[in-house]
Short mmCIF file of N, CA, C and O in Angstrom, two decimals:
data_model
loop_
_atom_site.label_atom_id
_atom_site.label_comp_id
_atom_site.label_asym_id
_atom_site.label_seq_id
_atom_site.Cartn_x
_atom_site.Cartn_y
_atom_site.Cartn_z
N UNK X 2 0.94 -56.54 -29.09
CA UNK X 2 -0.19 -55.71 -29.30
C UNK X 2 -0.34 -54.73 -28.14
O UNK X 2 -1.36 -54.66 -27.50
N UNK X 3 0.70 -53.92 -27.89
CA UNK X 3 0.67 -52.95 -26.79
C UNK X 3 0.00 -51.64 -27.21
O UNK X 3 -0.33 -50.83 -26.37
N UNK X 4 -0.16 -51.40 -28.49
CA UNK X 4 -0.82 -50.19 -29.00
C UNK X 4 -2.32 -50.27 -28.77
O UNK X 4 -2.89 -51.35 -28.77
N UNK X 5 -2.94 -49.08 -28.60
CA UNK X 5 -4.41 -49.03 -28.44
C UNK X 5 -5.07 -49.45 -29.75
O UNK X 5 -4.55 -49.18 -30.84
N UNK X 6 -6.20 -50.09 -29.66
CA UNK X 6 -6.92 -50.53 -30.84
C UNK X 6 -7.59 -49.36 -31.56
O UNK X 6 -7.86 -49.44 -32.75
N UNK X 7 -7.87 -48.27 -30.86
CA UNK X 7 -8.53 -47.11 -31.44
C UNK X 7 -7.51 -45.99 -31.65
O UNK X 7 -7.09 -45.34 -30.70
N UNK X 8 -7.07 -45.74 -32.87
CA UNK X 8 -6.04 -44.72 -33.11
C UNK X 8 -6.52 -43.31 -32.76
O UNK X 8 -5.74 -42.48 -32.34
N UNK X 9 -7.82 -43.03 -32.90
CA UNK X 9 -8.34 -41.70 -32.56
C UNK X 9 -8.23 -41.46 -31.06
O UNK X 9 -7.81 -40.39 -30.63
N UNK X 10 -8.57 -42.45 -30.24
CA UNK X 10 -8.46 -42.32 -28.79
C UNK X 10 -7.01 -42.11 -28.40
O UNK X 10 -6.70 -41.31 -27.51
N UNK X 11 -6.10 -42.81 -29.06
CA UNK X 11 -4.67 -42.67 -28.79
C UNK X 11 -4.22 -41.25 -29.14
O UNK X 11 -3.48 -40.61 -28.40
N UNK X 12 -4.69 -40.74 -30.26
CA UNK X 12 -4.33 -39.40 -30.72
C UNK X 12 -4.85 -38.33 -29.75
O UNK X 12 -4.14 -37.42 -29.36
N UNK X 13 -6.10 -38.47 -29.33
CA UNK X 13 -6.72 -37.47 -28.46
C UNK X 13 -6.20 -37.51 -27.04
O UNK X 13 -6.29 -36.53 -26.32
N UNK X 14 -5.65 -38.63 -26.61
CA UNK X 14 -5.17 -38.76 -25.23
C UNK X 14 -3.87 -38.01 -25.00
O UNK X 14 -3.50 -37.75 -23.87
N UNK X 15 -3.16 -37.61 -26.05
CA UNK X 15 -1.88 -36.91 -25.91
C UNK X 15 -2.06 -35.45 -26.35
O UNK X 15 -2.09 -35.16 -27.55
N UNK X 16 -2.16 -34.49 -25.37
CA UNK X 16 -2.40 -33.09 -25.72
C UNK X 16 -1.28 -32.46 -26.56
O UNK X 16 -1.51 -31.53 -27.31
N UNK X 17 -0.04 -32.98 -26.46
CA UNK X 17 1.06 -32.40 -27.23
C UNK X 17 0.86 -32.61 -28.73
O UNK X 17 1.45 -31.91 -29.54
N UNK X 18 0.01 -33.55 -29.10
CA UNK X 18 -0.24 -33.80 -30.52
C UNK X 18 -1.08 -32.71 -31.16
O UNK X 18 -1.21 -32.66 -32.36
N UNK X 19 -1.70 -31.83 -30.33
CA UNK X 19 -2.50 -30.74 -30.88
C UNK X 19 -1.64 -29.58 -31.38
O UNK X 19 -2.10 -28.75 -32.13
N UNK X 20 -0.40 -29.50 -30.91
CA UNK X 20 0.47 -28.40 -31.31
C UNK X 20 0.66 -28.40 -32.82
O UNK X 20 1.01 -29.41 -33.42
N UNK X 21 0.39 -27.27 -33.45
CA UNK X 21 0.56 -27.12 -34.89
C UNK X 21 -0.55 -27.73 -35.71
O UNK X 21 -0.48 -27.74 -36.93
N UNK X 22 -1.58 -28.23 -35.07
CA UNK X 22 -2.71 -28.82 -35.80
C UNK X 22 -3.71 -27.73 -36.17
O UNK X 22 -3.72 -26.66 -35.60
N UNK X 23 -4.58 -28.00 -37.13
CA UNK X 23 -5.61 -27.03 -37.50
C UNK X 23 -6.49 -26.70 -36.31
O UNK X 23 -6.63 -27.48 -35.38
N UNK X 24 -7.11 -25.51 -36.34
CA UNK X 24 -7.92 -25.01 -35.23
C UNK X 24 -9.03 -25.96 -34.83
O UNK X 24 -9.38 -26.06 -33.68
N UNK X 25 -9.58 -26.71 -35.81
CA UNK X 25 -10.71 -27.58 -35.49
C UNK X 25 -10.29 -28.85 -34.76
O UNK X 25 -11.12 -29.58 -34.26
N UNK X 26 -8.99 -29.10 -34.68
CA UNK X 26 -8.51 -30.24 -33.92
C UNK X 26 -8.04 -29.85 -32.52
O UNK X 26 -7.72 -30.71 -31.72
N UNK X 27 -7.98 -28.55 -32.23
CA UNK X 27 -7.53 -28.09 -30.94
C UNK X 27 -8.72 -27.94 -30.00
O UNK X 27 -9.81 -27.61 -30.43
N UNK X 28 -8.52 -28.16 -28.70
CA UNK X 28 -9.61 -28.03 -27.74
C UNK X 28 -10.15 -26.60 -27.74
O UNK X 28 -9.39 -25.64 -27.83
N UNK X 29 -11.46 -26.45 -27.64
CA UNK X 29 -12.10 -25.13 -27.64
C UNK X 29 -11.93 -24.46 -26.29
O UNK X 29 -11.97 -25.10 -25.26
N UNK X 30 -11.73 -23.12 -26.30
CA UNK X 30 -11.63 -22.38 -25.05
C UNK X 30 -12.43 -21.09 -25.10
O UNK X 30 -12.30 -20.26 -24.24
N UNK X 31 -13.23 -20.87 -26.10
CA UNK X 31 -14.05 -19.66 -26.19
C UNK X 31 -14.59 -19.47 -27.58
O UNK X 31 -14.25 -20.22 -28.50
N UNK X 32 -15.45 -18.45 -27.78
CA UNK X 32 -16.01 -18.21 -29.11
C UNK X 32 -14.93 -17.77 -30.09
O UNK X 32 -13.94 -17.16 -29.72
N UNK X 33 -15.12 -18.08 -31.35
CA UNK X 33 -14.14 -17.76 -32.38
C UNK X 33 -14.56 -16.51 -33.15
O UNK X 33 -15.74 -16.32 -33.44
N UNK X 34 -13.57 -15.66 -33.47
CA UNK X 34 -13.81 -14.45 -34.24
C UNK X 34 -12.88 -14.47 -35.45
O UNK X 34 -11.67 -14.61 -35.29
N UNK X 35 -13.43 -14.34 -36.68
CA UNK X 35 -12.55 -14.35 -37.85
C UNK X 35 -11.76 -13.06 -37.97
O UNK X 35 -12.27 -11.98 -37.68
N UNK X 36 -10.49 -13.17 -38.39
CA UNK X 36 -9.62 -12.02 -38.65
C UNK X 36 -8.75 -12.35 -39.85
O UNK X 36 -8.48 -13.51 -40.12
N UNK X 37 -8.30 -11.31 -40.55
CA UNK X 37 -7.42 -11.52 -41.69
C UNK X 37 -6.03 -11.87 -41.18
O UNK X 37 -5.58 -11.37 -40.16
N UNK X 38 -5.35 -12.74 -41.89
CA UNK X 38 -4.01 -13.14 -41.53
C UNK X 38 -3.00 -12.03 -41.78
O UNK X 38 -3.24 -11.11 -42.56
N UNK X 39 -1.81 -12.09 -41.15
CA UNK X 39 -0.81 -11.04 -41.30
C UNK X 39 -0.26 -10.94 -42.72
O UNK X 39 0.19 -9.88 -43.15
N UNK X 40 -0.30 -12.04 -43.46
CA UNK X 40 0.22 -12.01 -44.82
C UNK X 40 -0.77 -11.44 -45.82
O UNK X 40 -0.45 -11.24 -46.98
N UNK X 41 -2.00 -11.17 -45.40
CA UNK X 41 -3.00 -10.62 -46.31
C UNK X 41 -2.79 -9.13 -46.47
O UNK X 41 -2.53 -8.41 -45.52
N UNK X 42 -2.90 -8.67 -47.68
CA UNK X 42 -2.72 -7.26 -48.01
C UNK X 42 -3.97 -6.49 -47.58
O UNK X 42 -5.08 -6.88 -47.87
N UNK X 43 -3.78 -5.36 -46.94
CA UNK X 43 -4.90 -4.55 -46.45
C UNK X 43 -5.70 -3.92 -47.60
O UNK X 43 -6.85 -3.58 -47.43
N UNK X 44 -5.11 -3.74 -48.75
CA UNK X 44 -5.79 -3.11 -49.87
C UNK X 44 -6.57 -4.12 -50.71
O UNK X 44 -7.17 -3.77 -51.72
N UNK X 45 -6.54 -5.36 -50.32
CA UNK X 45 -7.27 -6.37 -51.07
C UNK X 45 -6.49 -6.89 -52.26
O UNK X 45 -7.00 -7.64 -53.07
N UNK X 46 -5.22 -6.49 -52.40
CA UNK X 46 -4.40 -6.94 -53.52
C UNK X 46 -3.46 -8.04 -53.03
O UNK X 46 -2.79 -7.90 -52.02
N UNK X 47 -3.44 -9.11 -53.74
CA UNK X 47 -2.51 -10.19 -53.42
C UNK X 47 -2.87 -10.86 -52.10
O UNK X 47 -4.00 -10.83 -51.65
N UNK X 48 -1.89 -11.45 -51.45
CA UNK X 48 -2.12 -12.13 -50.18
C UNK X 48 -2.61 -13.54 -50.43
O UNK X 48 -3.03 -13.90 -51.52
N UNK X 49 -2.53 -14.33 -49.40
CA UNK X 49 -2.93 -15.73 -49.56
C UNK X 49 -4.41 -15.95 -49.25
O UNK X 49 -4.92 -17.03 -49.49
N UNK X 50 -5.08 -14.93 -48.71
CA UNK X 50 -6.49 -15.09 -48.38
C UNK X 50 -6.70 -15.94 -47.14
O UNK X 50 -7.76 -16.51 -46.95
N UNK X 51 -5.69 -16.02 -46.28
CA UNK X 51 -5.80 -16.81 -45.06
C UNK X 51 -6.72 -16.11 -44.07
O UNK X 51 -6.61 -14.92 -43.85
N UNK X 52 -7.59 -16.87 -43.48
CA UNK X 52 -8.50 -16.34 -42.48
C UNK X 52 -8.11 -16.95 -41.15
O UNK X 52 -8.10 -18.17 -40.99
N UNK X 53 -7.74 -16.09 -40.18
CA UNK X 53 -7.37 -16.57 -38.85
C UNK X 53 -8.58 -16.50 -37.94
O UNK X 53 -9.38 -15.59 -38.02
N UNK X 54 -8.70 -17.47 -37.06
CA UNK X 54 -9.78 -17.47 -36.09
C UNK X 54 -9.18 -17.25 -34.71
O UNK X 54 -8.29 -17.99 -34.30
N UNK X 55 -9.64 -16.21 -34.02
CA UNK X 55 -9.12 -15.92 -32.68
C UNK X 55 -10.24 -16.10 -31.67
O UNK X 55 -11.41 -15.94 -31.98
N UNK X 56 -9.88 -16.39 -30.46
CA UNK X 56 -10.85 -16.57 -29.40
C UNK X 56 -11.02 -15.26 -28.63
O UNK X 56 -10.04 -14.59 -28.33
N UNK X 57 -12.27 -14.92 -28.33
CA UNK X 57 -12.54 -13.70 -27.58
C UNK X 57 -13.02 -14.07 -26.18
O UNK X 57 -13.69 -15.08 -26.00
N UNK X 58 -12.68 -13.23 -25.22
CA UNK X 58 -13.12 -13.46 -23.85
C UNK X 58 -14.33 -12.59 -23.58
O UNK X 58 -14.39 -11.44 -23.99
N UNK X 59 -15.30 -13.13 -22.87
CA UNK X 59 -16.50 -12.39 -22.52
C UNK X 59 -16.21 -11.49 -21.35
O UNK X 59 -15.64 -11.92 -20.35
N UNK X 60 -16.60 -10.22 -21.47
CA UNK X 60 -16.39 -9.25 -20.40
C UNK X 60 -17.46 -9.44 -19.33
O UNK X 60 -18.64 -9.61 -19.64
N UNK X 61 -17.06 -9.41 -18.07
CA UNK X 61 -18.01 -9.54 -16.99
C UNK X 61 -18.83 -8.26 -16.88
O UNK X 61 -18.31 -7.16 -17.05
N UNK X 62 -20.14 -8.38 -16.57
CA UNK X 62 -20.98 -7.19 -16.50
C UNK X 62 -20.64 -6.35 -15.26
O UNK X 62 -20.18 -6.88 -14.25
N UNK X 63 -20.88 -5.03 -15.38
CA UNK X 63 -20.70 -4.15 -14.24
C UNK X 63 -21.75 -4.47 -13.19
O UNK X 63 -22.88 -4.82 -13.52
N UNK X 64 -21.37 -4.32 -11.93
CA UNK X 64 -22.30 -4.58 -10.84
C UNK X 64 -22.70 -3.27 -10.17
O UNK X 64 -21.93 -2.30 -10.14
N UNK X 65 -23.92 -3.27 -9.65
CA UNK X 65 -24.49 -2.07 -9.02
C UNK X 65 -25.03 -2.42 -7.64
O UNK X 65 -25.64 -3.48 -7.45
N UNK X 66 -24.77 -1.52 -6.68
CA UNK X 66 -25.28 -1.67 -5.32
C UNK X 66 -26.67 -1.06 -5.25
O UNK X 66 -26.89 0.03 -5.74
N UNK X 67 -27.60 -1.77 -4.63
CA UNK X 67 -28.93 -1.22 -4.38
C UNK X 67 -28.96 -0.77 -2.92
O UNK X 67 -28.65 -1.56 -2.02
N UNK X 68 -29.31 0.50 -2.72
CA UNK X 68 -29.25 1.11 -1.39
C UNK X 68 -30.62 1.62 -0.97
O UNK X 68 -31.38 2.14 -1.79
N UNK X 69 -30.92 1.49 0.32
CA UNK X 69 -32.09 2.12 0.91
C UNK X 69 -31.63 3.35 1.68
O UNK X 69 -30.61 3.31 2.37
N UNK X 70 -32.40 4.44 1.56
CA UNK X 70 -32.08 5.68 2.26
C UNK X 70 -33.04 5.88 3.42
O UNK X 70 -34.24 5.59 3.31
N UNK X 71 -32.52 6.40 4.53
CA UNK X 71 -33.33 6.61 5.71
C UNK X 71 -34.24 7.82 5.53
O UNK X 71 -33.90 8.78 4.84
N UNK X 72 -35.43 7.75 6.13
CA UNK X 72 -36.31 8.91 6.23
C UNK X 72 -37.00 8.83 7.59
O UNK X 72 -36.92 7.81 8.28
N UNK X 73 -37.65 9.90 7.99
CA UNK X 73 -38.26 9.96 9.32
C UNK X 73 -39.70 9.46 9.36
O UNK X 73 -40.34 9.50 10.41
N UNK X 74 -40.23 8.99 8.23
CA UNK X 74 -41.65 8.66 8.17
C UNK X 74 -41.96 7.20 7.88
O UNK X 74 -43.00 6.71 8.30
N UNK X 75 -41.09 6.50 7.16
CA UNK X 75 -41.36 5.10 6.81
C UNK X 75 -41.17 4.22 8.05
O UNK X 75 -40.11 4.27 8.67
N UNK X 76 -42.19 3.44 8.41
CA UNK X 76 -42.05 2.56 9.59
C UNK X 76 -40.96 1.51 9.39
O UNK X 76 -40.74 1.01 8.28
N UNK X 77 -40.29 1.18 10.47
CA UNK X 77 -39.22 0.18 10.42
C UNK X 77 -39.75 -1.17 9.96
O UNK X 77 -39.07 -1.89 9.23
N UNK X 78 -40.95 -1.51 10.36
CA UNK X 78 -41.55 -2.79 9.98
C UNK X 78 -41.74 -2.86 8.46
O UNK X 78 -41.59 -3.93 7.85
N UNK X 79 -42.09 -1.72 7.85
CA UNK X 79 -42.27 -1.69 6.40
C UNK X 79 -40.94 -1.93 5.69
O UNK X 79 -40.88 -2.66 4.70
N UNK X 80 -39.87 -1.33 6.21
CA UNK X 80 -38.54 -1.52 5.61
C UNK X 80 -38.12 -2.99 5.71
O UNK X 80 -37.62 -3.57 4.74
N UNK X 81 -38.38 -3.61 6.84
CA UNK X 81 -38.06 -5.03 7.01
C UNK X 81 -38.86 -5.86 6.01
O UNK X 81 -38.32 -6.77 5.35
N UNK X 82 -40.14 -5.53 5.84
CA UNK X 82 -40.99 -6.25 4.89
C UNK X 82 -40.45 -6.12 3.45
O UNK X 82 -40.40 -7.10 2.70
N UNK X 83 -40.02 -4.91 3.07
CA UNK X 83 -39.45 -4.67 1.74
C UNK X 83 -38.20 -5.53 1.53
O UNK X 83 -38.03 -6.15 0.48
N UNK X 84 -37.34 -5.57 2.53
CA UNK X 84 -36.10 -6.34 2.42
C UNK X 84 -36.39 -7.85 2.30
O UNK X 84 -35.72 -8.55 1.55
N UNK X 85 -37.38 -8.32 3.02
CA UNK X 85 -37.75 -9.74 2.92
C UNK X 85 -38.38 -10.04 1.56
O UNK X 85 -38.04 -11.05 0.94
N UNK X 86 -39.27 -9.18 1.12
CA UNK X 86 -40.04 -9.44 -0.10
C UNK X 86 -39.22 -9.30 -1.37
O UNK X 86 -39.27 -10.14 -2.26
N UNK X 87 -38.47 -8.20 -1.49
CA UNK X 87 -37.78 -7.90 -2.76
C UNK X 87 -36.32 -8.35 -2.81
O UNK X 87 -35.74 -8.45 -3.89
N UNK X 88 -35.72 -8.59 -1.65
CA UNK X 88 -34.30 -8.94 -1.63
C UNK X 88 -34.05 -10.31 -0.99
O UNK X 88 -32.91 -10.68 -0.74
N UNK X 89 -35.14 -11.04 -0.70
CA UNK X 89 -35.05 -12.40 -0.15
C UNK X 89 -34.18 -12.49 1.10
O UNK X 89 -33.39 -13.44 1.26
N UNK X 90 -34.30 -11.51 1.97
CA UNK X 90 -33.54 -11.51 3.22
C UNK X 90 -34.36 -12.22 4.30
O UNK X 90 -35.58 -12.16 4.32
N UNK X 91 -33.64 -12.87 5.20
CA UNK X 91 -34.32 -13.47 6.36
C UNK X 91 -34.73 -12.33 7.28
O UNK X 91 -34.27 -11.19 7.15
N UNK X 92 -35.57 -12.62 8.25
CA UNK X 92 -36.03 -11.59 9.18
C UNK X 92 -34.84 -10.99 9.94
O UNK X 92 -34.81 -9.79 10.21
N UNK X 93 -33.85 -11.83 10.27
CA UNK X 93 -32.68 -11.35 11.01
C UNK X 93 -31.83 -10.42 10.14
O UNK X 93 -31.41 -9.35 10.58
N UNK X 94 -31.58 -10.85 8.89
CA UNK X 94 -30.80 -10.02 7.96
C UNK X 94 -31.52 -8.70 7.68
O UNK X 94 -30.90 -7.63 7.65
N UNK X 95 -32.82 -8.80 7.45
CA UNK X 95 -33.61 -7.60 7.14
C UNK X 95 -33.59 -6.62 8.31
O UNK X 95 -33.44 -5.40 8.12
N UNK X 96 -33.72 -7.12 9.52
CA UNK X 96 -33.69 -6.26 10.70
C UNK X 96 -32.33 -5.60 10.86
O UNK X 96 -32.24 -4.40 11.17
N UNK X 97 -31.27 -6.36 10.61
CA UNK X 97 -29.91 -5.81 10.71
C UNK X 97 -29.70 -4.69 9.68
O UNK X 97 -29.16 -3.63 10.01
N UNK X 98 -30.14 -4.90 8.45
CA UNK X 98 -30.00 -3.87 7.41
C UNK X 98 -30.86 -2.66 7.75
O UNK X 98 -30.41 -1.51 7.62
N UNK X 99 -32.08 -2.89 8.21
CA UNK X 99 -32.98 -1.78 8.58
C UNK X 99 -32.35 -0.94 9.68
O UNK X 99 -32.39 0.30 9.62
N UNK X 100 -31.77 -1.56 10.70
CA UNK X 100 -31.12 -0.80 11.78
C UNK X 100 -29.91 -0.02 11.27
O UNK X 100 -29.65 1.10 11.69
N UNK X 101 -29.17 -0.62 10.34
CA UNK X 101 -28.02 0.08 9.74
C UNK X 101 -28.50 1.31 8.98
O UNK X 101 -27.89 2.38 9.07
N UNK X 102 -29.59 1.17 8.22
CA UNK X 102 -30.16 2.31 7.49
C UNK X 102 -30.60 3.38 8.49
O UNK X 102 -30.33 4.57 8.31
N UNK X 103 -31.27 2.96 9.56
CA UNK X 103 -31.79 3.90 10.56
C UNK X 103 -30.66 4.66 11.25
O UNK X 103 -30.77 5.88 11.48
N UNK X 104 -29.57 3.99 11.57
CA UNK X 104 -28.47 4.61 12.31
C UNK X 104 -27.49 5.38 11.43
O UNK X 104 -26.93 6.39 11.85
N UNK X 105 -27.29 4.91 10.18
CA UNK X 105 -26.26 5.51 9.31
C UNK X 105 -26.83 6.30 8.13
O UNK X 105 -26.07 6.91 7.39
N UNK X 106 -28.14 6.22 7.94
CA UNK X 106 -28.76 6.99 6.86
C UNK X 106 -28.84 6.26 5.53
O UNK X 106 -29.59 6.66 4.66
N UNK X 107 -28.07 5.19 5.38
CA UNK X 107 -28.08 4.42 4.13
C UNK X 107 -27.65 2.99 4.43
O UNK X 107 -26.86 2.75 5.35
N UNK X 108 -28.19 2.04 3.65
CA UNK X 108 -27.81 0.64 3.83
C UNK X 108 -27.91 -0.12 2.53
O UNK X 108 -28.78 0.17 1.70
N UNK X 109 -27.02 -1.07 2.36
CA UNK X 109 -26.97 -1.86 1.12
C UNK X 109 -27.89 -3.07 1.21
O UNK X 109 -27.81 -3.85 2.14
N UNK X 110 -28.74 -3.20 0.19
CA UNK X 110 -29.67 -4.34 0.11
C UNK X 110 -29.06 -5.51 -0.66
O UNK X 110 -29.43 -6.65 -0.44
N UNK X 111 -28.18 -5.20 -1.61
CA UNK X 111 -27.57 -6.24 -2.43
C UNK X 111 -26.79 -5.65 -3.58
O UNK X 111 -26.81 -4.43 -3.80
N UNK X 112 -26.09 -6.51 -4.31
CA UNK X 112 -25.28 -6.11 -5.47
C UNK X 112 -25.76 -6.95 -6.66
O UNK X 112 -25.81 -8.18 -6.57
N UNK X 113 -26.11 -6.26 -7.76
CA UNK X 113 -26.72 -6.92 -8.90
C UNK X 113 -26.20 -6.33 -10.20
O UNK X 113 -25.59 -5.27 -10.21
N UNK X 114 -26.50 -7.01 -11.31
CA UNK X 114 -26.21 -6.43 -12.62
C UNK X 114 -27.15 -5.24 -12.83
O UNK X 114 -28.14 -5.08 -12.10
N UNK X 115 -26.88 -4.43 -13.83
CA UNK X 115 -27.62 -3.19 -14.03
C UNK X 115 -29.13 -3.42 -14.14
O UNK X 115 -29.92 -2.77 -13.46
N UNK X 116 -29.52 -4.35 -14.99
CA UNK X 116 -30.94 -4.58 -15.24
C UNK X 116 -31.67 -5.07 -13.99
O UNK X 116 -32.78 -4.63 -13.69
N UNK X 117 -31.04 -5.97 -13.26
CA UNK X 117 -31.66 -6.51 -12.05
C UNK X 117 -31.75 -5.41 -10.99
O UNK X 117 -32.80 -5.24 -10.34
N UNK X 118 -30.68 -4.63 -10.81
CA UNK X 118 -30.69 -3.55 -9.83
C UNK X 118 -31.76 -2.51 -10.18
O UNK X 118 -32.52 -2.07 -9.30
N UNK X 119 -31.85 -2.15 -11.44
CA UNK X 119 -32.84 -1.16 -11.89
C UNK X 119 -34.27 -1.66 -11.62
O UNK X 119 -35.13 -0.92 -11.14
N UNK X 120 -34.51 -2.93 -11.88
CA UNK X 120 -35.82 -3.52 -11.65
C UNK X 120 -36.17 -3.52 -10.16
O UNK X 120 -37.29 -3.17 -9.77
N UNK X 121 -35.21 -3.90 -9.32
CA UNK X 121 -35.46 -3.93 -7.88
C UNK X 121 -35.74 -2.54 -7.34
O UNK X 121 -36.66 -2.35 -6.53
N UNK X 122 -34.98 -1.53 -7.78
CA UNK X 122 -35.22 -0.15 -7.34
C UNK X 122 -36.63 0.29 -7.73
O UNK X 122 -37.38 0.84 -6.91
N UNK X 123 -37.02 0.02 -8.96
CA UNK X 123 -38.35 0.40 -9.44
C UNK X 123 -39.45 -0.30 -8.65
O UNK X 123 -40.44 0.33 -8.25
N UNK X 124 -39.27 -1.59 -8.40
CA UNK X 124 -40.28 -2.35 -7.67
C UNK X 124 -40.43 -1.83 -6.24
O UNK X 124 -41.55 -1.69 -5.73
N UNK X 125 -39.32 -1.54 -5.57
CA UNK X 125 -39.36 -1.03 -4.19
C UNK X 125 -40.03 0.34 -4.16
O UNK X 125 -40.89 0.60 -3.32
N UNK X 126 -39.65 1.20 -5.10
CA UNK X 126 -40.22 2.56 -5.13
C UNK X 126 -41.73 2.51 -5.40
O UNK X 126 -42.51 3.21 -4.74
N UNK X 127 -42.15 1.68 -6.33
CA UNK X 127 -43.58 1.54 -6.63
C UNK X 127 -44.35 0.99 -5.43
O UNK X 127 -45.45 1.46 -5.11
N UNK X 128 -43.76 0.00 -4.77
CA UNK X 128 -44.41 -0.61 -3.61
C UNK X 128 -44.55 0.42 -2.47
O UNK X 128 -45.60 0.49 -1.81
N UNK X 129 -43.49 1.20 -2.25
CA UNK X 129 -43.53 2.23 -1.20
C UNK X 129 -44.59 3.29 -1.52
O UNK X 129 -45.34 3.71 -0.64
N UNK X 130 -44.66 3.73 -2.77
CA UNK X 130 -45.65 4.73 -3.18
C UNK X 130 -47.07 4.18 -3.01
O UNK X 130 -47.97 4.88 -2.54
N UNK X 131 -47.25 2.93 -3.40
CA UNK X 131 -48.56 2.29 -3.29
C UNK X 131 -49.05 2.28 -1.83
O UNK X 131 -50.24 2.42 -1.57
N UNK X 132 -48.10 2.12 -0.90
CA UNK X 132 -48.44 2.10 0.53
C UNK X 132 -48.23 3.46 1.19
O UNK X 132 -48.18 3.55 2.42
N UNK X 133 -48.06 4.50 0.38
CA UNK X 133 -47.95 5.89 0.82
C UNK X 133 -46.81 6.12 1.81
O UNK X 133 -46.96 6.80 2.82
N UNK X 134 -45.64 5.53 1.49
CA UNK X 134 -44.42 5.75 2.28
C UNK X 134 -43.39 6.46 1.41
O UNK X 134 -43.27 6.15 0.22
N UNK X 135 -42.62 7.38 1.99
CA UNK X 135 -41.61 8.12 1.21
C UNK X 135 -40.26 7.40 1.10
O UNK X 135 -39.24 8.03 0.81
N UNK X 136 -40.24 6.09 1.30
CA UNK X 136 -38.99 5.31 1.26
C UNK X 136 -38.28 5.54 -0.08
O UNK X 136 -38.90 5.48 -1.15
N UNK X 137 -36.98 5.78 -0.02
CA UNK X 137 -36.16 5.98 -1.22
C UNK X 137 -35.21 4.80 -1.41
O UNK X 137 -34.55 4.37 -0.46
N UNK X 138 -35.14 4.33 -2.62
CA UNK X 138 -34.24 3.23 -2.99
C UNK X 138 -33.48 3.67 -4.22
O UNK X 138 -34.08 4.16 -5.19
N UNK X 139 -32.15 3.56 -4.18
CA UNK X 139 -31.31 4.02 -5.30
C UNK X 139 -30.28 2.93 -5.62
O UNK X 139 -30.10 1.98 -4.86
N UNK X 140 -29.63 3.11 -6.76
CA UNK X 140 -28.56 2.20 -7.14
C UNK X 140 -27.32 3.01 -7.49
O UNK X 140 -27.42 4.15 -7.94
N UNK X 141 -26.15 2.42 -7.24
CA UNK X 141 -24.89 3.07 -7.62
C UNK X 141 -23.92 1.99 -8.08
O UNK X 141 -23.99 0.84 -7.65
N UNK X 142 -23.03 2.40 -8.98
CA UNK X 142 -22.05 1.45 -9.52
C UNK X 142 -21.11 1.02 -8.41
O UNK X 142 -20.64 1.82 -7.62
N UNK X 143 -20.85 -0.30 -8.34
CA UNK X 143 -19.95 -0.80 -7.29
C UNK X 143 -18.50 -0.60 -7.65
O UNK X 143 -18.10 -0.61 -8.74
#
């Protein structure tokens, strides 16, 4: 009695047994998309009516850099506060980014998907306007 008592467990334990098996017996690796088989006639005449299922890969979203632009009027402390509040930076990180903006004219706050970057830019701009500062925040594709 060297064979396993559960034939299904024995079958599933050997991956080579999946070769040539129906799609529902093969391990899943992504969403399935129906397509017509190669033997199916494009005009709808004849053919076996075979429906092939293919796996599609999800495309990664584009990323955008959120940048702060230097100006001569916004206090450095306000820029540090914005970086801490909207970008979750520590005081040390925020100070480093603020000094980079001050010395180079522009500094990166973070890299986000389009919607997140757009929201952060809007929130920073609204907050700066509310406090009567001309701070500019923009986004660009990475």
